[in-house]
Structure formats: structure tokens, C-alpha cells
C-alpha positions as protocol buffer text, in pm:
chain_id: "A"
residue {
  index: 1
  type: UNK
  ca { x: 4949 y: -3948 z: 3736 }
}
residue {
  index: 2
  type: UNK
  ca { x: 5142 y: -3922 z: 3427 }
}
residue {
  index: 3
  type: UNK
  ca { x: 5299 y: -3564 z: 3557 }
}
residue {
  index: 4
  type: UNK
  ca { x: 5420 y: -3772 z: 3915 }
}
residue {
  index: 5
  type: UNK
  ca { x: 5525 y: -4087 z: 3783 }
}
residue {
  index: 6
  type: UNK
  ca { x: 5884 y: -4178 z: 3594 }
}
residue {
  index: 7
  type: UNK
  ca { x: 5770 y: -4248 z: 3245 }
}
residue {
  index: 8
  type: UNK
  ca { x: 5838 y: -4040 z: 2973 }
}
residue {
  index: 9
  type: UNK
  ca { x: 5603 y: -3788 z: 2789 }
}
residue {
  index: 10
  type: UNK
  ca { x: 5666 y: -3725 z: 2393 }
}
residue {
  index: 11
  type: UNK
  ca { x: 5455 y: -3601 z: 2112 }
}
residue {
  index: 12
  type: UNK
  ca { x: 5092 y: -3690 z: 2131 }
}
residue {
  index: 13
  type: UNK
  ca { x: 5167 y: -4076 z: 2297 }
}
residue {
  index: 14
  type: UNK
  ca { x: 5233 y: -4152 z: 2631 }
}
residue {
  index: 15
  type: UNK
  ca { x: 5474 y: -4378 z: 2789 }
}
residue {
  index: 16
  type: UNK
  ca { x: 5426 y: -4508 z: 3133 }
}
residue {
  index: 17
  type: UNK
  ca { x: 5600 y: -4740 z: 3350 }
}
residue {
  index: 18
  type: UNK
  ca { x: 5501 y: -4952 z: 3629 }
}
residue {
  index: 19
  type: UNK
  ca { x: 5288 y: -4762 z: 3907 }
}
residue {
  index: 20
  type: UNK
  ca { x: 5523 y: -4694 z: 4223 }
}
residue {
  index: 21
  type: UNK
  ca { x: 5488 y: -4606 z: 4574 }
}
residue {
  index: 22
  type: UNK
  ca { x: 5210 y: -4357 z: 4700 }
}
residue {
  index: 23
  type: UNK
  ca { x: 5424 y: -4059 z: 4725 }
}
residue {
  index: 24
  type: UNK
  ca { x: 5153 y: -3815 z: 4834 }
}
residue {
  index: 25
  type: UNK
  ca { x: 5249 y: -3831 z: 5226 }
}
residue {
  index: 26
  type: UNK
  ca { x: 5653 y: -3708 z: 5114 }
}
residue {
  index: 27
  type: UNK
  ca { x: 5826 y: -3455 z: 4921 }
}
residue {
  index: 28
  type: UNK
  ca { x: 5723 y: -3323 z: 4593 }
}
residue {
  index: 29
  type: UNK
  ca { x: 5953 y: -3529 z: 4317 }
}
residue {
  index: 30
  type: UNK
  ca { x: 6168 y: -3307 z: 4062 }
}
residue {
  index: 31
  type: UNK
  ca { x: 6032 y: -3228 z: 3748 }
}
residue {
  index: 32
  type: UNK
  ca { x: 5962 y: -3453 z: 3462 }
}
residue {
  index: 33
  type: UNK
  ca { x: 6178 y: -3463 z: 3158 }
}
residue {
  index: 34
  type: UNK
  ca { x: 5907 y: -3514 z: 2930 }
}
residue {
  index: 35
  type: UNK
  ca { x: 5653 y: -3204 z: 2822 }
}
residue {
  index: 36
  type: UNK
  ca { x: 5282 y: -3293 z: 2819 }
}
residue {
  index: 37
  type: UNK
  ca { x: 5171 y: -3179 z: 2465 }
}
residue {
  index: 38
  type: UNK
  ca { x: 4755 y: -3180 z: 2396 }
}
residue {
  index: 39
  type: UNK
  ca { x: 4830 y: -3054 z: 2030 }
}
residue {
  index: 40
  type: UNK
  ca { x: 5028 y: -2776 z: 1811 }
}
residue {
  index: 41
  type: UNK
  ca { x: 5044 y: -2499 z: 2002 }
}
residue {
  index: 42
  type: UNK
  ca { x: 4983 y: -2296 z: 1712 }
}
residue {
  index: 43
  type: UNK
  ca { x: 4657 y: -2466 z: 1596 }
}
residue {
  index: 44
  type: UNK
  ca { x: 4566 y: -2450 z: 1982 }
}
residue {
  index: 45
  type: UNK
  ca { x: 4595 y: -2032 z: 1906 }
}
residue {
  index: 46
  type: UNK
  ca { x: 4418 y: -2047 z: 1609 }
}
residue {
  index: 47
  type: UNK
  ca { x: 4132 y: -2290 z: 1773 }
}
residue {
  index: 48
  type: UNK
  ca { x: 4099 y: -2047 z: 2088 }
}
residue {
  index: 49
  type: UNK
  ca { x: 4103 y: -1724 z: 1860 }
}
residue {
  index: 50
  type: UNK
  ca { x: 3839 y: -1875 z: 1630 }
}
residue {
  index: 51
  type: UNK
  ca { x: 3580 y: -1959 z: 1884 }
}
residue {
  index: 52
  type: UNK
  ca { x: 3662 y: -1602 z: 2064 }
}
residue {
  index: 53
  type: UNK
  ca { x: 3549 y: -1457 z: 1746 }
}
residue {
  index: 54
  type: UNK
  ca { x: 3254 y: -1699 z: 1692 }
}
residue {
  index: 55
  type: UNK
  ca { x: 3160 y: -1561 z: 2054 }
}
residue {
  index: 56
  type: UNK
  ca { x: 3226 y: -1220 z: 2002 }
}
residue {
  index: 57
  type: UNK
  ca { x: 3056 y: -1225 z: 1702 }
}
residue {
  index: 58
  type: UNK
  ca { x: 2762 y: -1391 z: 1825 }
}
residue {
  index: 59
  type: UNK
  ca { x: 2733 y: -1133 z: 2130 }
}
residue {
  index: 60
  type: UNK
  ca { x: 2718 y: -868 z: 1862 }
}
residue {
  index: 61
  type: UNK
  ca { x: 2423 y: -1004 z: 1651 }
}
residue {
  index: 62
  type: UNK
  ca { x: 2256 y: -1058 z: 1964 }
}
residue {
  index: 63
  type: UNK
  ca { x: 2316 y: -734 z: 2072 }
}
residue {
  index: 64
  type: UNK
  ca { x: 2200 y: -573 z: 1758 }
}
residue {
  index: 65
  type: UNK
  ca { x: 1879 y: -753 z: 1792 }
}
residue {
  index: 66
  type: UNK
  ca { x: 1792 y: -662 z: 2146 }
}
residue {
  index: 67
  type: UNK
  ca { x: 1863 y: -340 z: 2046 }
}
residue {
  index: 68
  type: UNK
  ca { x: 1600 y: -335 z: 1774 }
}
residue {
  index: 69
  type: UNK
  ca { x: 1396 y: -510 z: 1969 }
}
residue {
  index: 70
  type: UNK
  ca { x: 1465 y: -240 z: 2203 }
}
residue {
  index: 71
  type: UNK
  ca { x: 1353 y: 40 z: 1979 }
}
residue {
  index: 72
  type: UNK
  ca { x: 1066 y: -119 z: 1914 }
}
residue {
  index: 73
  type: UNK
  ca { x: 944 y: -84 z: 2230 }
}
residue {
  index: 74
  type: UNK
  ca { x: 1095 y: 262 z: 2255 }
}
residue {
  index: 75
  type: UNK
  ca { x: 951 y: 392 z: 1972 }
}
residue {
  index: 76
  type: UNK
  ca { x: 579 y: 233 z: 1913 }
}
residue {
  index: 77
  type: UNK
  ca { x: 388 y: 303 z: 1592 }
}
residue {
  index: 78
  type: UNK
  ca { x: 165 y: 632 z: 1599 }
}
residue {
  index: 79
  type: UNK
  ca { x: -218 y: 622 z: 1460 }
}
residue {
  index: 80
  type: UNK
  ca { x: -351 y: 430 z: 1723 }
}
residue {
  index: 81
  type: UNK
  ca { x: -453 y: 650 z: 1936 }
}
residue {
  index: 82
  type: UNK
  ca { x: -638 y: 986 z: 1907 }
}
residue {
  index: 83
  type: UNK
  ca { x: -331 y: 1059 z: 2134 }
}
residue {
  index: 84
  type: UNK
  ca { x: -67 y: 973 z: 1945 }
}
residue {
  index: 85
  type: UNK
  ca { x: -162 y: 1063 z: 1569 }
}
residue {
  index: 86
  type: UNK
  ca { x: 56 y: 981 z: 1261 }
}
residue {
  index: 87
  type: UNK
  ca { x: 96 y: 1176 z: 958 }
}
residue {
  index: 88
  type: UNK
  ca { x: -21 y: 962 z: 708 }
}
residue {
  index: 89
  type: UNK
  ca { x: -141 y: 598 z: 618 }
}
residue {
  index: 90
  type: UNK
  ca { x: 251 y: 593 z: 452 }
}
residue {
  index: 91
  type: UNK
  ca { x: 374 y: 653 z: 811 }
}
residue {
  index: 92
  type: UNK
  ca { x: 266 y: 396 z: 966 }
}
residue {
  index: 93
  type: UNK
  ca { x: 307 y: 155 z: 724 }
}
residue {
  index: 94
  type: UNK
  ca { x: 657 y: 219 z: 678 }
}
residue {
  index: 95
  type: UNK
  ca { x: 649 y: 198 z: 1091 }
}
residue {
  index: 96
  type: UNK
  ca { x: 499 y: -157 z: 1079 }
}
residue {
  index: 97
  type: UNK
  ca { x: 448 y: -318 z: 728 }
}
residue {
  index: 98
  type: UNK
  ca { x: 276 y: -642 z: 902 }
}
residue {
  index: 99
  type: UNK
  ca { x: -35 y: -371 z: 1016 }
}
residue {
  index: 100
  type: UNK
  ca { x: -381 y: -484 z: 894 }
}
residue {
  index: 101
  type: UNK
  ca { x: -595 y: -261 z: 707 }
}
residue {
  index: 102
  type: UNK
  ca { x: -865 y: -33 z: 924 }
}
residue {
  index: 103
  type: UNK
  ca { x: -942 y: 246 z: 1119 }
}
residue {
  index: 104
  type: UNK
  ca { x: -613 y: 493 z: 1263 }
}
residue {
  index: 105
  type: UNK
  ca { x: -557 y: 833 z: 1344 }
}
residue {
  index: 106
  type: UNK
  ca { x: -399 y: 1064 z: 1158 }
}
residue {
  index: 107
  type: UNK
  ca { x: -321 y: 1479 z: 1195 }
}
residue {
  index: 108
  type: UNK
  ca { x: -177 y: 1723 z: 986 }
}
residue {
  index: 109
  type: UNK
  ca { x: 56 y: 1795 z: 1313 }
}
residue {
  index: 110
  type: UNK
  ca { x: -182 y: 2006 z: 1485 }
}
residue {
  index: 111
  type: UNK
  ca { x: -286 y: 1821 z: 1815 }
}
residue {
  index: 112
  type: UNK
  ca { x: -681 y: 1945 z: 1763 }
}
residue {
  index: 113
  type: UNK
  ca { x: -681 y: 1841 z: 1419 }
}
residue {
  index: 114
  type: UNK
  ca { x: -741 y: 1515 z: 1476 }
}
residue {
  index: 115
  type: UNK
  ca { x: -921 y: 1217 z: 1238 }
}
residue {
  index: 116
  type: UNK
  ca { x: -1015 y: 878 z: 1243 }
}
residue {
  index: 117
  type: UNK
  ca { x: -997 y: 769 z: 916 }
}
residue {
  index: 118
  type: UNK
  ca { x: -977 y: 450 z: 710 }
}
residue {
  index: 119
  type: UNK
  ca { x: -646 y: 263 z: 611 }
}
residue {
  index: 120
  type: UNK
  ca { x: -562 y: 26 z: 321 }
}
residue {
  index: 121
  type: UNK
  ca { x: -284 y: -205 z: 455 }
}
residue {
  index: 122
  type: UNK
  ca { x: -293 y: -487 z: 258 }
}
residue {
  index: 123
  type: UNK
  ca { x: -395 y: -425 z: -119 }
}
residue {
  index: 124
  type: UNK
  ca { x: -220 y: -333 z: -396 }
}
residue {
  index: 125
  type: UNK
  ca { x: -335 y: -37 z: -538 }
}
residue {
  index: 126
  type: UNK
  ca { x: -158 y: 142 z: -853 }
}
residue {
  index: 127
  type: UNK
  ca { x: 131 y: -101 z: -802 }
}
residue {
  index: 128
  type: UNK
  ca { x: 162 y: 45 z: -450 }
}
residue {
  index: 129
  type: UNK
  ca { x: 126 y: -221 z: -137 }
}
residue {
  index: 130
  type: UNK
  ca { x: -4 y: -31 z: 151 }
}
residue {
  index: 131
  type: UNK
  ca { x: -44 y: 311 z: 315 }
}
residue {
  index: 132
  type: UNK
  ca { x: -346 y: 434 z: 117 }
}
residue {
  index: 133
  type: UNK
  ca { x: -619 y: 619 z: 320 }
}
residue {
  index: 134
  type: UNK
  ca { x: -919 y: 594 z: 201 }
}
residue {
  index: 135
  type: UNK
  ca { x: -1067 y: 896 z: 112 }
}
residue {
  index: 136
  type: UNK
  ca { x: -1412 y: 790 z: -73 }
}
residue {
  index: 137
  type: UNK
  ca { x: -1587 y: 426 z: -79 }
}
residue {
  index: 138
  type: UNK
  ca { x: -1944 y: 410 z: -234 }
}
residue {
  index: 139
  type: UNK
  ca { x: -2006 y: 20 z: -358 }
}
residue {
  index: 140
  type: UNK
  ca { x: -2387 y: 39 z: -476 }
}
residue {
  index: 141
  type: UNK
  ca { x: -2374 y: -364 z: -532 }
}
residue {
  index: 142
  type: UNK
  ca { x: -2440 y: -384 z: -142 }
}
residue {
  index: 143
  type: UNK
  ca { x: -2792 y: -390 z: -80 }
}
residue {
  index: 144
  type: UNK
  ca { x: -2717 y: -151 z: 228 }
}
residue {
  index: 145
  type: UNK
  ca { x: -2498 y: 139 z: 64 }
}
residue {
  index: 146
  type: UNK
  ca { x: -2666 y: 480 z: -27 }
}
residue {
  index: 147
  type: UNK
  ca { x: -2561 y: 737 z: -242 }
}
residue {
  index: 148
  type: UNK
  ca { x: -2431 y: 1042 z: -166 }
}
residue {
  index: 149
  type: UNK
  ca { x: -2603 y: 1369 z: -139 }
}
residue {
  index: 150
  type: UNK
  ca { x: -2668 y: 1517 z: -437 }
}
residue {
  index: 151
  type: UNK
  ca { x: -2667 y: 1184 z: -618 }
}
residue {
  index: 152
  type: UNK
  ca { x: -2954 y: 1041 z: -720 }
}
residue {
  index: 153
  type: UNK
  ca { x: -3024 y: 689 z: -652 }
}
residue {
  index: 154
  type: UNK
  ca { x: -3116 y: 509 z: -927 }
}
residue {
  index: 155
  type: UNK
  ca { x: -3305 y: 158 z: -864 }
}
residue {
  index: 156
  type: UNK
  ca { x: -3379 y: -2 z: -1227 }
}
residue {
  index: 157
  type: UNK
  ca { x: -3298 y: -196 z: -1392 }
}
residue {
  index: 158
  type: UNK
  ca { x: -2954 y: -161 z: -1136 }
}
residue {
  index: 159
  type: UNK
  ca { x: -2920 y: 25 z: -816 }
}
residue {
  index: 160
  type: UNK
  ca { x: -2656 y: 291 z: -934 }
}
residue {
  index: 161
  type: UNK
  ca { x: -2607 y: 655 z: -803 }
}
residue {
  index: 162
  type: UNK
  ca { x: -2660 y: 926 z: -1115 }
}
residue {
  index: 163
  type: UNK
  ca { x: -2637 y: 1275 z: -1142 }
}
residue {
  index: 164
  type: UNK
  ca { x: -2951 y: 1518 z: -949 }
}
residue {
  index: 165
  type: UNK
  ca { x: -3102 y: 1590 z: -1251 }
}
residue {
  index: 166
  type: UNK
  ca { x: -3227 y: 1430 z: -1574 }
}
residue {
  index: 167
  type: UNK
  ca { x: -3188 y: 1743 z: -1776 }
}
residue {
  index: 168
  type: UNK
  ca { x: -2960 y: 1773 z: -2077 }
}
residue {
  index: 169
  type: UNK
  ca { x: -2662 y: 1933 z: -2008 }
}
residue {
  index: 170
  type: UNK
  ca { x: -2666 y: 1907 z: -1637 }
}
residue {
  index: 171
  type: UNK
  ca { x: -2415 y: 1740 z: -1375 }
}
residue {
  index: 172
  type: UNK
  ca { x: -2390 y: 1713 z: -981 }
}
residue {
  index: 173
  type: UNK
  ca { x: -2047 y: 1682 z: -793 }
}
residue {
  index: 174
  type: UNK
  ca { x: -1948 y: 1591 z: -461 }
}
residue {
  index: 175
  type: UNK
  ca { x: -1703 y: 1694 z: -232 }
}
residue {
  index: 176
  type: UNK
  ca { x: -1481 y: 1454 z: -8 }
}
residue {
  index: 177
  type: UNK
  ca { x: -1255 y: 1567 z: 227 }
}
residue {
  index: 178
  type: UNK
  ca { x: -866 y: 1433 z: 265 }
}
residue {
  index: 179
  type: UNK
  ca { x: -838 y: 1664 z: 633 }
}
residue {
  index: 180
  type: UNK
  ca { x: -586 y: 1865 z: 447 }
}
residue {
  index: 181
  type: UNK
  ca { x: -330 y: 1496 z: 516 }
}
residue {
  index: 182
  type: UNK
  ca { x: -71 y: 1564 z: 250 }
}
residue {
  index: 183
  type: UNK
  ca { x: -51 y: 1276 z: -3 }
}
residue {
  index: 184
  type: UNK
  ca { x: 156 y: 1254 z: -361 }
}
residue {
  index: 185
  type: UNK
  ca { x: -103 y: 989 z: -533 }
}
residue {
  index: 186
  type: UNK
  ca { x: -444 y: 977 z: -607 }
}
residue {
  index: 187
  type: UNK
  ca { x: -549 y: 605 z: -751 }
}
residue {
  index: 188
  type: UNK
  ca { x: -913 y: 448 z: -780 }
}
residue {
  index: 189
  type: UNK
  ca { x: -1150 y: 239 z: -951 }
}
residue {
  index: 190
  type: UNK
  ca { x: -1461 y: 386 z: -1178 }
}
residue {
  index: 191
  type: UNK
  ca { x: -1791 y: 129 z: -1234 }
}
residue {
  index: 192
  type: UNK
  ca { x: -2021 y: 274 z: -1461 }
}
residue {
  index: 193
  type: UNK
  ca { x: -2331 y: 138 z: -1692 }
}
residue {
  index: 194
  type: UNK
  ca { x: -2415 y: 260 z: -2013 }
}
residue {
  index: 195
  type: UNK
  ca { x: -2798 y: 407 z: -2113 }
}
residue {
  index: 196
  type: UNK
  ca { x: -2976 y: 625 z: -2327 }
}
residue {
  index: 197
  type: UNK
  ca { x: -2751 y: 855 z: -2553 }
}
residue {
  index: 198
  type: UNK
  ca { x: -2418 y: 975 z: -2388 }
}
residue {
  index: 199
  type: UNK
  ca { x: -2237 y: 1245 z: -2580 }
}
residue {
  index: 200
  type: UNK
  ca { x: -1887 y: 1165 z: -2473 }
}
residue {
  index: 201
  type: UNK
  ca { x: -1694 y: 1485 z: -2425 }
}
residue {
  index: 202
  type: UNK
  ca { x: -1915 y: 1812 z: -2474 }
}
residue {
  index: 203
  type: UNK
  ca { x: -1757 y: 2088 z: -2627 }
}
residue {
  index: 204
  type: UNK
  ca { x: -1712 y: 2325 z: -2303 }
}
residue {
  index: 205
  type: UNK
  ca { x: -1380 y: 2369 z: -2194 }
}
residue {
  index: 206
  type: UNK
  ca { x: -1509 y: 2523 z: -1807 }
}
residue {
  index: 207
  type: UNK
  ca { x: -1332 y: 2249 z: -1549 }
}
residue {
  index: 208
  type: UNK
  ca { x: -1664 y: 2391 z: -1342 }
}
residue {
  index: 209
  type: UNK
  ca { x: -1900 y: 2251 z: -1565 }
}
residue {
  index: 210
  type: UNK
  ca { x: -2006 y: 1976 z: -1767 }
}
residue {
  index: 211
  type: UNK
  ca { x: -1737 y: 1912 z: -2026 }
}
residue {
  index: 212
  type: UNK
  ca { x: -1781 y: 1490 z: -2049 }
}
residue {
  index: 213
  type: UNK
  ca { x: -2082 y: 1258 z: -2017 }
}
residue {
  index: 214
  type: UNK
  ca { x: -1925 y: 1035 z: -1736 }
}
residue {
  index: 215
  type: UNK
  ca { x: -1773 y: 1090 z: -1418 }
}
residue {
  index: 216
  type: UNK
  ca { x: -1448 y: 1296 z: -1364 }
}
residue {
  index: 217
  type: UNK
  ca { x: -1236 y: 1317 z: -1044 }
}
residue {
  index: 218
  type: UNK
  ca { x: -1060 y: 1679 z: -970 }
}
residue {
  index: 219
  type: UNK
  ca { x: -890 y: 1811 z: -663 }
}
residue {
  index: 220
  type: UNK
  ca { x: -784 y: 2147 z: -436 }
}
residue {
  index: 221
  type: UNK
  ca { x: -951 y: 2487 z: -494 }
}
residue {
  index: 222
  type: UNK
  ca { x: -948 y: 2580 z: -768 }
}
residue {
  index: 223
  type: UNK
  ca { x: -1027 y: 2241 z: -914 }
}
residue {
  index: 224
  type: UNK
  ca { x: -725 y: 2064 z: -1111 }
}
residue {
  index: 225
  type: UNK
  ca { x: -819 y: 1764 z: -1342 }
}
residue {
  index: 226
  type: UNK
  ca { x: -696 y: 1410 z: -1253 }
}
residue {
  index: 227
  type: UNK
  ca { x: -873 y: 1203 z: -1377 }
}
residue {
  index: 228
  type: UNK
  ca { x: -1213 y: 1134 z: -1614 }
}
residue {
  index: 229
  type: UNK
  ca { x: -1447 y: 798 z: -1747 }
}
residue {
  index: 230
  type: UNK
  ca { x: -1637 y: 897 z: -2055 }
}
residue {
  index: 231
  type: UNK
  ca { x: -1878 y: 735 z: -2257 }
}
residue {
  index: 232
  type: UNK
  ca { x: -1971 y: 786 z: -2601 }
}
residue {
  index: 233
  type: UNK
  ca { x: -2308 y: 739 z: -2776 }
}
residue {
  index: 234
  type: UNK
  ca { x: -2149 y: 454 z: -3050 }
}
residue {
  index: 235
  type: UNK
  ca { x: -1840 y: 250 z: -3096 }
}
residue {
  index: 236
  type: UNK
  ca { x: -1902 y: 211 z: -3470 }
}
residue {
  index: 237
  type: UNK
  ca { x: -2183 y: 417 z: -3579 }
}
residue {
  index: 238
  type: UNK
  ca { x: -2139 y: 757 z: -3785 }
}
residue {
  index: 239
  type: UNK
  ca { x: -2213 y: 1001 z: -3443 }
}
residue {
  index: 240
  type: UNK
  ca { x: -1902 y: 1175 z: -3460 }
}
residue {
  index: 241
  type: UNK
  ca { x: -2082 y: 1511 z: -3500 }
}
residue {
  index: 242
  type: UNK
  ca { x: -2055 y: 1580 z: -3130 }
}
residue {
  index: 243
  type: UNK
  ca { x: -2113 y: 1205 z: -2886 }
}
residue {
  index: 244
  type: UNK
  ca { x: -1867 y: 976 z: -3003 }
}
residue {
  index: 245
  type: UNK
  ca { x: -1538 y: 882 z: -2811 }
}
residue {
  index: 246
  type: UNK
  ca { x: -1213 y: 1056 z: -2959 }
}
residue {
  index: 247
  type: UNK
  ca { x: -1104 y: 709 z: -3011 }
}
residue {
  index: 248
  type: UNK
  ca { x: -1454 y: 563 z: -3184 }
}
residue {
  index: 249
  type: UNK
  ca { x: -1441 y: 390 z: -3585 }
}
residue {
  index: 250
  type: UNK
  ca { x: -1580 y: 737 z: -3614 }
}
residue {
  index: 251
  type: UNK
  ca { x: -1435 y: 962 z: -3361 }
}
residue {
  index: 252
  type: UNK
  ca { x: -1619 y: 1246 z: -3147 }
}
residue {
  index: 253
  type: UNK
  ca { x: -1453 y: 1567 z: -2979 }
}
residue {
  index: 254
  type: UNK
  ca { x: -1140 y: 1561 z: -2854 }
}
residue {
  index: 255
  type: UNK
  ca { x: -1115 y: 1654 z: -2438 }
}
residue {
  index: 256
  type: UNK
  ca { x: -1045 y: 2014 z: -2306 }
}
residue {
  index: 257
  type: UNK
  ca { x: -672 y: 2081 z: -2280 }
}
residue {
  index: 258
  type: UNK
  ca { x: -721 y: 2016 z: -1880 }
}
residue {
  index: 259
  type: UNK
  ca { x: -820 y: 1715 z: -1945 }
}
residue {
  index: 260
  type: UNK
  ca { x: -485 y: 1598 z: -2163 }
}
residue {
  index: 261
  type: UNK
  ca { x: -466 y: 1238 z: -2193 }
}
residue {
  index: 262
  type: UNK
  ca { x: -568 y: 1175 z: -1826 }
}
residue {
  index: 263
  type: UNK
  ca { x: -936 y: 959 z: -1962 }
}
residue {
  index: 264
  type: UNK
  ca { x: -1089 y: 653 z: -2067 }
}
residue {
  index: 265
  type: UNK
  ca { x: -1403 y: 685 z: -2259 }
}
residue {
  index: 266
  type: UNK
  ca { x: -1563 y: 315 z: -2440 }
}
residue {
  index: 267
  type: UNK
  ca { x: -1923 y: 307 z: -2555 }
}
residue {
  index: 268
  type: UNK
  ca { x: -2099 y: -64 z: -2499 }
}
residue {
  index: 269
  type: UNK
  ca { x: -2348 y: 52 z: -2805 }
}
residue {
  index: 270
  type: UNK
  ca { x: -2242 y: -83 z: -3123 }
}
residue {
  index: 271
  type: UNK
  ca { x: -2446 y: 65 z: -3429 }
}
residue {
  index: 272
  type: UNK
  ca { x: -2756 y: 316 z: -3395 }
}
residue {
  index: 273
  type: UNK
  ca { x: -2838 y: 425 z: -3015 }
}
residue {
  index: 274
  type: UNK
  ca { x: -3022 y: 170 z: -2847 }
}
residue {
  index: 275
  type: UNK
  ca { x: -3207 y: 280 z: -2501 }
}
residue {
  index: 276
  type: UNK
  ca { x: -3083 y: 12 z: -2284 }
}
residue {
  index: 277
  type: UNK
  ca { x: -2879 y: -54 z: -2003 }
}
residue {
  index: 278
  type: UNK
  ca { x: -2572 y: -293 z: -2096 }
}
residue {
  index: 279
  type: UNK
  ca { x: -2500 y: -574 z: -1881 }
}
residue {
  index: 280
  type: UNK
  ca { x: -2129 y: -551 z: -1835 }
}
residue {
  index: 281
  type: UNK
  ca { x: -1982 y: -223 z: -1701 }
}
């Protein structure tokens, strides 16, 4: 109406004069001398331009999220399936970090070495969240769990797994396998109890025999040293002939060069040997 009629148009008002005749059934009238103005024309620009871009820009991100969504379904986690095998407890981790700890596949990238093993997800371990494999788990505080062969089970006064044989001087060791899965860190946890008279370190210096009253971890063929608990016969008392710790008021034998500084060794005995177990570990 305000296009058709004889009022004037200016700036963002509108005049308009009385309404005349129906003029739809004749001739089109000559243009207006007004212009019809809904804002700046430059602000207009600048308004369409800015909510291209807020659409463009929006059609992007979307994109870029179907797409990873996309991928995702591509390209599913491996270690699953028997069929479809990752590499390491790492991999798929770093595949899905959200993936609960349990049993998945994993192959050194040879399709009949396959294994089912165990996956830590969800702890830290070693300041490390997630991808460990487990490669050894033996918790003798449930009633159930058994010890290894050729442990020895020990029932009293705790249930505890010790070496096969009683003898001075002796030890037993026990093999677990990683199926050759390549890994860069080794980390664990060590309970042990303290009774009768442990010497600490002994004074041979064979990695293949018994160099340190306690439990040591090693690894590959032939064995390298990572790890080793000791315990020493006294924390205070004058044994530091040959069963003290290095560290004791009185100190014992140092470790073998293998073993470096890569121990712990505490005794819970404080003065003269006492044959006892000790309540804390």
C-alpha cells in the first residue's frame, strides 16, 4: 500500500495520505518519488555477511563432528575380538580412553599369535592412567587364591606364598609370560611379612641365584634386574656382619652392582632377632 498510494516515503518514517480509489482493475501508476528504506544499507551488508559467516561457520563445526563421528565408526577400536587384535593395552586405550578395565586381545602382529589377556583401564599405576596389561596377579588375602607352582603355600600364622624350600641359602622363581607384547614399563606392588632371621642382601653377585633375602623381579633371557624387596635381620641391632639392610643404624652388605639402587629393603625387628611374624607388612 505504501508503494501504490501518493504519500511520500523518507528515512525510516512514513507518510501517508488519505486512502484513494481501488486502482487494481486499471493501469499500473508511475513510480513513487519516495525510496522505501528498512535501514543503512551498509549495516544491512554487514548484518547479512555476519549471519552468512555464523552459518558457514556453524556448517563447518558440524561438519567436523560428523566427520569424527564418522571415523569412529570407520575405524572401531581393536582388542575385542580374537579377530581383530591390538598391539597393546596402550593401543587401545589411546583408541578409547572411556574403556573399562578387563579382558582384550592382543598380538604381537602375527594373526596365530593370539591372547586374551587382562587390561588395567582405570587405575593409576606409576603415575600412568591406563593401558597396563596385567602380566602377574597373586593376592593371597583372598581366601580362594593359590600360589604358584613352585611356591610354597604357607598357612600360619598368615596364608602367604614362600620360597620351595626351607633350607638356608635356597630360593624358587617363577616365570610369567608377557606373549613377547612389547612394553617400555614394568610397575608393581610387593607385600611381604617379616620372620625368623633374614640376611638382607647375601654376598653373591650371580643374578641366577640367591643374592637378597626377599623377592626380586628380573626380565628377558638372560635375566636383567628391575627391581628387588629386601629384608634385613635388625633395624637397630649390631648385625651388620652380613643380614642387616645397607641402610640399617648398623648397616649390612651393600647389593650386587646389577642390582644398583633399583631396592627397598626395611627390617620390622628392632633389637636382637625375635622369631615372629610382624603384623604390618
Amino acid at each position: 500500500n505504501a508503494i501504490a498510494g501518493s504519500g511520500a516515503v523518507g528515512g525510516c518514517g512514513i507518510i501517508q495520505g488519505p486512502p484513494g480509489r481501488d486502482g487494481r482493475d486499471g493501469l499500473p501508476g508511475p513510480p513513487g518519488t519516495g525510496s522505501l528504506s528498512f535501514t543503512d544499507s551498509r549495516d544491512l551488508k554487514e548484518d547479512i555477511e555476519g549471519d552468512l559467516s555464523d552459518i558457514i561457520e556453524a556448517a563447518i563445526r558440524n561438519f567436523m563432528i560428523t566427520e569424527e563421528k564418522m571415523r569412529s565408526i570407520a575405524q572401531p577400536c581393536t582388542g575385542l575380538q580374537n579377530t581383530s587384535a591390538a598391539k597393546s593395552c596402550g593401543e587401545i586405550y589411546q583408541c578409547n580412553s572411556e574403556a573399562t578395565s578387563g579382558l582384550y586381545w592382543l598380538t604381537t602382529g602375527d594373526e596365530e599369535s593370539v591372547h586374551q589377556v587382562y587390561c588395567d583401564m582405570e587405575a593409576w599405576h606409576c603415575g600412568v592412567k591406563g593401558g597396563w596389561m596385567r602380566v602377574a596377579y597373586i593376592n593371597m588375602r583372598q581366601p580362594e587364591a593359590e600360589c604358584p607352582s613352585p611356591f610354597r603355600l604357607v598357612t600360619s600364622p598368615k596364608r602367604l606364598c614362600g620360597r620351595a624350600s626351607i633350607a638356608t641359602g635356597g630360593c624358587s622363581s617363577k616365570t610369567f609370560s608377557t606373549h613377547n607384547i612389547s612394553y617400555n614399563k614394568v610397575c608393581g606392588q610387593v607385600r611381604g611379612y617379616q620372620y625368623g632371621t633374614p640376611n638382607g642382601f647375601e654376598n653373591s653377585k650371580d643374578i641366577n641365584s640367591y643374592y637378597a633375602e626377599g623377592i626380586s623381579i628380573t626380565h628377558g633371557s638372560p635375566r636383567k634386574h628391575l627391581w628387588t624387596y629386601a629384608v634385613g635381620l635388625s633395624d637397630d641391632h649390631d648385625y651388620s656382619s652380613d643380614s642387616n639392610c645397607p641402610c640399617a643404624k648398623n648397616p649390612g652388605p651393600s647389593p650386587p652392582s646389577f642390582v644398583g639402587n633399583h631396592y627397598y629393603c626395611e627390617s620390622g625387628n628392632t633389637g636382637v632377632v625375635n622369631h615372629q611374624f610382624y603384623d604390618e607388612p
